[in-house]
XYZ file of C-alpha atoms in Angstrom:
342
model
C -0.102 -0.253 0.122
C 1.516 3.198 -0.937
C 3.424 5.211 1.502
C 4.005 8.493 0.810
C 2.869 11.211 2.753
C 2.948 13.768 0.621
C 0.168 12.194 -1.421
C -2.071 10.848 1.763
C -5.065 12.698 2.213
C -7.123 11.971 5.067
C -9.440 11.176 2.332
C -7.926 8.492 1.438
C -7.869 7.050 4.914
C -11.419 7.819 5.540
C -12.416 6.069 1.853
C -10.164 2.173 2.677
C -12.091 2.346 5.983
C -15.729 3.321 4.949
C -15.688 6.757 6.749
C -16.139 10.175 6.648
C -13.078 12.433 6.770
C -15.065 13.859 10.212
C -14.750 10.492 12.170
C -10.797 10.029 10.465
C -10.184 13.547 12.130
C -11.466 12.751 16.021
C -9.049 9.961 15.571
C -5.962 12.034 15.035
C -7.511 14.334 17.549
C -8.187 11.547 20.497
C -11.432 12.689 20.279
C -13.330 9.524 23.241
C -16.857 9.925 20.339
C -15.948 7.356 18.498
C -16.749 3.143 18.862
C -12.759 1.775 19.321
C -13.565 -0.960 17.209
C -13.671 2.342 13.888
C -10.063 3.776 16.208
C -8.442 0.663 15.367
C -9.478 0.471 12.168
C -8.441 3.979 11.500
C -5.224 3.476 13.105
C -3.600 1.129 11.822
C -4.832 2.074 8.309
C -2.904 4.948 9.094
C -0.069 3.458 9.901
C -0.649 0.851 6.489
C -0.680 4.071 4.464
C 2.529 6.087 7.390
C -0.476 8.888 7.254
C 2.023 11.749 8.900
C 5.491 10.322 9.034
C 8.055 7.697 9.972
C 5.612 5.941 12.808
C 6.051 2.943 14.469
C 2.660 4.241 16.344
C 0.620 6.812 16.130
C -0.157 7.918 19.307
C 2.778 7.371 20.024
C 3.728 11.155 18.951
C 4.253 13.421 21.506
C 0.464 15.705 21.662
C -0.450 17.589 24.934
C -4.144 17.804 25.698
C -4.800 21.972 26.334
C -7.839 22.519 27.820
C -10.301 24.426 29.420
C -13.026 24.278 31.154
C -15.265 27.036 29.697
C -17.938 26.646 26.824
C -17.027 30.602 25.597
C -13.825 31.079 25.118
C -12.875 34.698 25.182
C -9.411 37.332 23.384
C -7.173 35.894 26.496
C -8.246 32.492 25.605
C -7.193 32.395 21.914
C -3.949 33.827 22.370
C -3.294 31.314 25.236
C -4.031 28.430 22.823
C -1.383 31.127 20.299
C 1.599 30.497 23.874
C 0.724 26.645 23.759
C 1.073 26.194 20.681
C 4.018 27.971 19.820
C 5.348 26.205 22.519
C 4.558 22.666 21.211
C 6.425 23.547 18.119
C 9.460 24.817 19.301
C 9.675 22.067 21.467
C 8.325 19.115 18.974
C 5.005 18.811 20.418
C 1.988 18.259 19.545
C -0.731 20.365 21.450
C -4.292 19.666 21.130
C -7.035 22.238 22.250
C -11.030 20.704 23.478
C -12.649 22.915 25.672
C -15.282 22.293 28.378
C -18.274 22.383 26.089
C -17.168 19.269 23.926
C -15.632 16.991 26.723
C -17.210 17.360 30.713
C -14.002 15.822 32.789
C -17.123 16.006 36.006
C -19.535 13.685 34.045
C -16.575 11.065 34.330
C -13.328 11.580 35.366
C -12.308 8.180 34.930
C -13.511 7.544 31.379
C -12.283 11.622 30.092
C -8.861 10.288 31.756
C -8.640 6.698 30.039
C -9.089 8.619 26.535
C -6.673 10.538 27.229
C -4.059 7.968 26.762
C -6.236 5.665 24.736
C -4.632 8.655 22.645
C -1.182 9.259 23.263
C -1.597 12.814 25.261
C 1.977 12.685 27.281
C 0.329 15.596 29.758
C -2.689 18.074 30.520
C -2.420 21.235 30.481
C -6.210 23.480 31.825
C -8.027 26.555 32.099
C -9.950 26.328 34.268
C -12.563 28.386 36.563
C -12.005 26.331 39.316
C -8.421 24.457 40.300
C -9.563 20.512 39.405
C -11.778 18.421 41.458
C -9.990 15.782 43.506
C -11.936 13.255 41.358
C -10.519 14.705 38.102
C -7.179 14.758 39.447
C -6.967 10.798 40.848
C -8.129 9.835 37.453
C -4.931 11.568 35.864
C -2.606 10.468 38.769
C -3.404 6.509 38.355
C -3.208 6.640 34.667
C -0.045 8.516 35.499
C -0.893 12.160 33.271
C 1.154 15.103 34.843
C -1.336 18.190 35.327
C -0.803 21.616 34.869
C -2.667 24.619 36.018
C -2.122 27.933 32.972
C -3.407 31.258 35.048
C -5.542 29.545 37.498
C -9.005 31.604 38.662
C -8.671 29.784 41.739
C -5.728 29.177 43.716
C -4.698 25.868 44.057
C -3.538 24.081 46.381
C 0.753 22.782 47.748
C 0.806 19.990 45.508
C -1.490 21.271 42.026
C 1.943 22.801 39.315
C 0.662 25.354 38.460
C 1.674 29.062 36.736
C 0.539 32.164 36.652
C 0.548 35.952 37.023
C 1.208 39.056 39.570
C -2.091 39.836 39.107
C -1.803 41.999 42.537
C 1.857 44.053 41.037
C -0.451 43.848 38.049
C -3.674 45.650 39.910
C -1.793 47.756 42.258
C 0.303 48.801 38.840
C -3.039 50.428 37.167
C -4.118 52.182 40.170
C -0.605 54.027 40.552
C -0.271 54.733 36.866
C -3.488 56.695 37.877
C -3.250 58.131 41.169
C 0.338 59.656 39.807
C -2.728 61.447 36.388
C -4.073 62.981 39.299
C -7.008 60.564 39.566
C -9.140 60.228 42.956
C -12.258 58.226 42.201
C -12.195 55.564 40.078
C -13.834 52.030 39.969
C -12.772 49.060 40.123
C -14.292 46.673 37.761
C -13.753 42.547 38.056
C -15.133 39.939 36.465
C -15.498 36.360 38.321
C -16.482 37.684 42.666
C -14.957 35.532 43.716
C -11.688 34.345 41.379
C -8.692 34.137 42.761
C -6.771 36.214 39.931
C -9.388 39.198 40.547
C -9.324 38.809 43.786
C -5.996 38.993 43.751
C -5.950 42.651 41.425
C -8.815 43.757 42.858
C -6.660 43.413 46.362
C -3.481 45.304 44.809
C -6.138 48.360 42.856
C -6.852 48.530 47.228
C -3.484 48.171 48.399
C -2.274 51.564 45.539
C -5.647 53.413 46.542
C -5.261 52.891 50.904
C -1.649 54.727 50.219
C -2.400 57.649 48.260
C -4.956 58.482 50.815
C -7.581 57.980 47.776
C -10.848 56.693 49.388
C -12.291 52.877 47.400
C -15.843 54.024 48.178
C -18.790 50.011 47.368
C -20.778 52.011 44.989
C -17.211 52.518 42.765
C -16.555 48.472 43.276
C -18.187 46.206 40.353
C -17.737 42.433 40.445
C -19.502 41.777 36.717
C -19.526 38.104 36.744
C -17.479 36.999 32.870
C -14.297 39.006 31.831
C -15.821 40.074 28.765
C -16.814 42.942 26.732
C -20.980 42.820 26.358
C -20.667 42.955 30.917
C -17.799 45.390 30.210
C -21.147 47.792 28.461
C -23.373 47.029 31.366
C -21.808 47.319 34.420
C -19.247 49.573 33.137
C -22.873 52.138 32.253
C -24.054 51.467 35.780
C -20.758 52.255 37.426
C -20.929 55.055 35.011
C -24.349 56.146 36.431
C -23.614 56.619 40.341
C -23.825 60.423 41.068
C -20.634 61.096 41.204
C -19.300 59.346 38.743
C -15.868 58.548 38.938
C -12.573 60.663 36.884
C -11.405 56.434 36.132
C -12.102 52.926 35.702
C -9.542 50.093 36.238
C -10.410 47.303 34.216
C -10.087 43.939 35.087
C -9.137 42.526 31.529
C -9.038 44.141 28.422
C -12.677 42.928 26.949
C -14.621 44.289 29.867
C -12.284 47.606 28.847
C -13.069 48.482 25.505
C -17.281 47.993 27.337
C -16.297 50.946 29.416
C -15.351 52.422 26.630
C -18.128 51.797 24.867
C -20.684 52.120 27.756
C -18.926 55.699 27.681
C -20.213 56.463 24.657
C -23.078 55.206 25.441
C -22.875 57.712 28.329
C -22.172 60.610 26.022
C -18.625 60.359 28.191
C -15.336 60.740 25.599
C -12.801 58.566 26.684
C -9.916 59.526 28.582
C -11.467 63.273 27.669
C -13.721 62.013 30.639
C -12.556 59.124 31.710
C -9.587 57.231 32.032
C -9.426 54.273 31.566
C -7.623 50.864 32.407
C -7.969 47.249 31.123
C -5.445 43.988 32.152
C -4.411 41.237 29.260
C -2.500 43.947 27.192
C -4.303 41.148 24.470
C -4.440 42.629 20.591
C -7.828 43.980 21.401
C -6.075 47.017 23.714
C -3.929 48.534 20.356
C -7.622 48.099 17.995
C -9.705 49.785 20.798
C -10.284 53.726 20.208
C -7.833 54.952 21.568
C -5.619 52.517 22.961
C -6.357 51.272 25.650
C -3.702 51.676 28.540
C -3.389 48.124 30.386
C -1.792 46.381 32.167
C 0.629 43.179 30.346
C 0.248 39.594 31.350
C 2.927 37.122 30.599
C 1.261 35.448 28.308
C 3.729 33.414 25.444
C 6.018 33.555 28.137
C 3.069 31.430 30.796
C 1.924 28.873 27.843
C 5.482 28.270 27.228
C 6.567 27.672 30.963
C 3.263 25.844 31.572
C 3.718 23.917 28.523
C 8.106 23.386 29.038
C 6.939 22.255 32.793
C 3.581 19.690 31.458
C 6.447 18.787 29.683
C 9.415 17.905 32.497
C 6.297 16.216 34.912
C 5.360 13.525 31.843
C 9.450 12.629 31.705
C 9.248 11.974 34.910
C 12.338 15.007 36.471
C 11.705 17.363 38.783
C 10.527 20.980 38.784
C 11.696 23.826 40.789
C 8.554 25.373 42.152
C 5.414 23.720 41.558
C 3.279 27.765 41.027
C 4.892 30.486 39.072
C 3.611 33.597 39.016
C 5.155 35.788 35.831
C 5.412 39.270 36.572
C 3.467 42.150 35.254
C 4.284 45.703 32.872
C 2.734 48.332 33.223
C 1.960 49.579 28.514
C 1.183 52.911 28.864
C -1.451 53.589 25.297
C -4.210 56.782 25.438
C -6.386 55.623 27.245
C -5.556 57.915 30.119
C -4.965 61.002 30.932
C -5.202 63.549 34.414
C -8.562 64.923 35.347
C -10.882 67.445 34.451
C -10.358 70.030 36.222
C-alpha cells in the first residue's frame, strides 16, 4: 500500500475505512466519541499509509491536551492557545485543544483520563474557572498523566502545579498609574468575583489607593461575573450612573475595559478626556480599541511556554523547581488615560 505522506489525504484514509473524514479527524485528535472498533481500524490504516511521517505507532507521537473549562472562549483564551501552540512547535510537541463544551471531565473523570491516554497524550495543561476537582485529579494520577494549571482562577493547593501572573502587582500598578495622573475617584470593574486572579487584582488596586489616602467607596466596586466585553458595557454603564461619576476605571480584563469605553460613549463621555480607562492582559484588542488602551501586560506567551515545558518535565519524571510560578506583569501606557479635567 502507498506510504508517501505527501500523497495520502484524510479523504483517502476515510474512503479506505468506510467512514467520514470527520471521523478520521476525530481519531487523529483523540476525540473519545468514536467506537473502539472504528478507532482501531482507522489507526491501522494510518499506520499502513504512514500518514504524517515515519512513526511505528501514531499514538506514540507526543501530544499535550490543552483543556479549557469554559464553553465560551475569550480573546484572552485565544492568546493562550497561540502561546501554548507556539511553545509546542518549538518543543516538537503537538497541542490538541478541547473545551468543556466538547468534553465534561466531571461527568466521568476515569473515562476522560483513559481517553486521553488512549489518544497518546503525554500531559494536560488546563485553564479552568476553578481548580480541578479531586476525582478528576485522582483519575489523571491513576493513568499517570501530569497536569499543569495555566493562569488558574482559583488558588490551587500546594500539590498541584500551576503557572500564573503577578496579579496583585498588576492591580497595584494600574491604580498607581491613575493616581500619578491625579485621579482620586477611581472605580474597579472585576470579572468573576471570587476568582483568585480577580481578587488579587482588586487587592493590589486597593493597596495602592489606601497608600495614597484615596477612598474606595462600595459603589465604585463592581464584579461583572465574566471577563467579556458585553458585561463591561452593562456594568460599566452602572458604574458611570452613580451619583458622583468616577474619573477613571480600572477593568480587570481588556475585554471589560473595551466594554467600559463603549458604555462611556453611550453616556456621552469621551475617553480619555472625561474618563480614563485601564485594562488588564494586553491582548491584541488593547491596540485596536479607540483610543488604544492603557493596560497591564500579562505575560501570556511566557506563561504558555513555561506551562508546556513544565508539563513535559513532569511527563519525563523530572523534578521541577516550584509547584507555583508567577511571571511578572508590566504597565503599558497608551492613549486611554490622562489627567482628570479640572
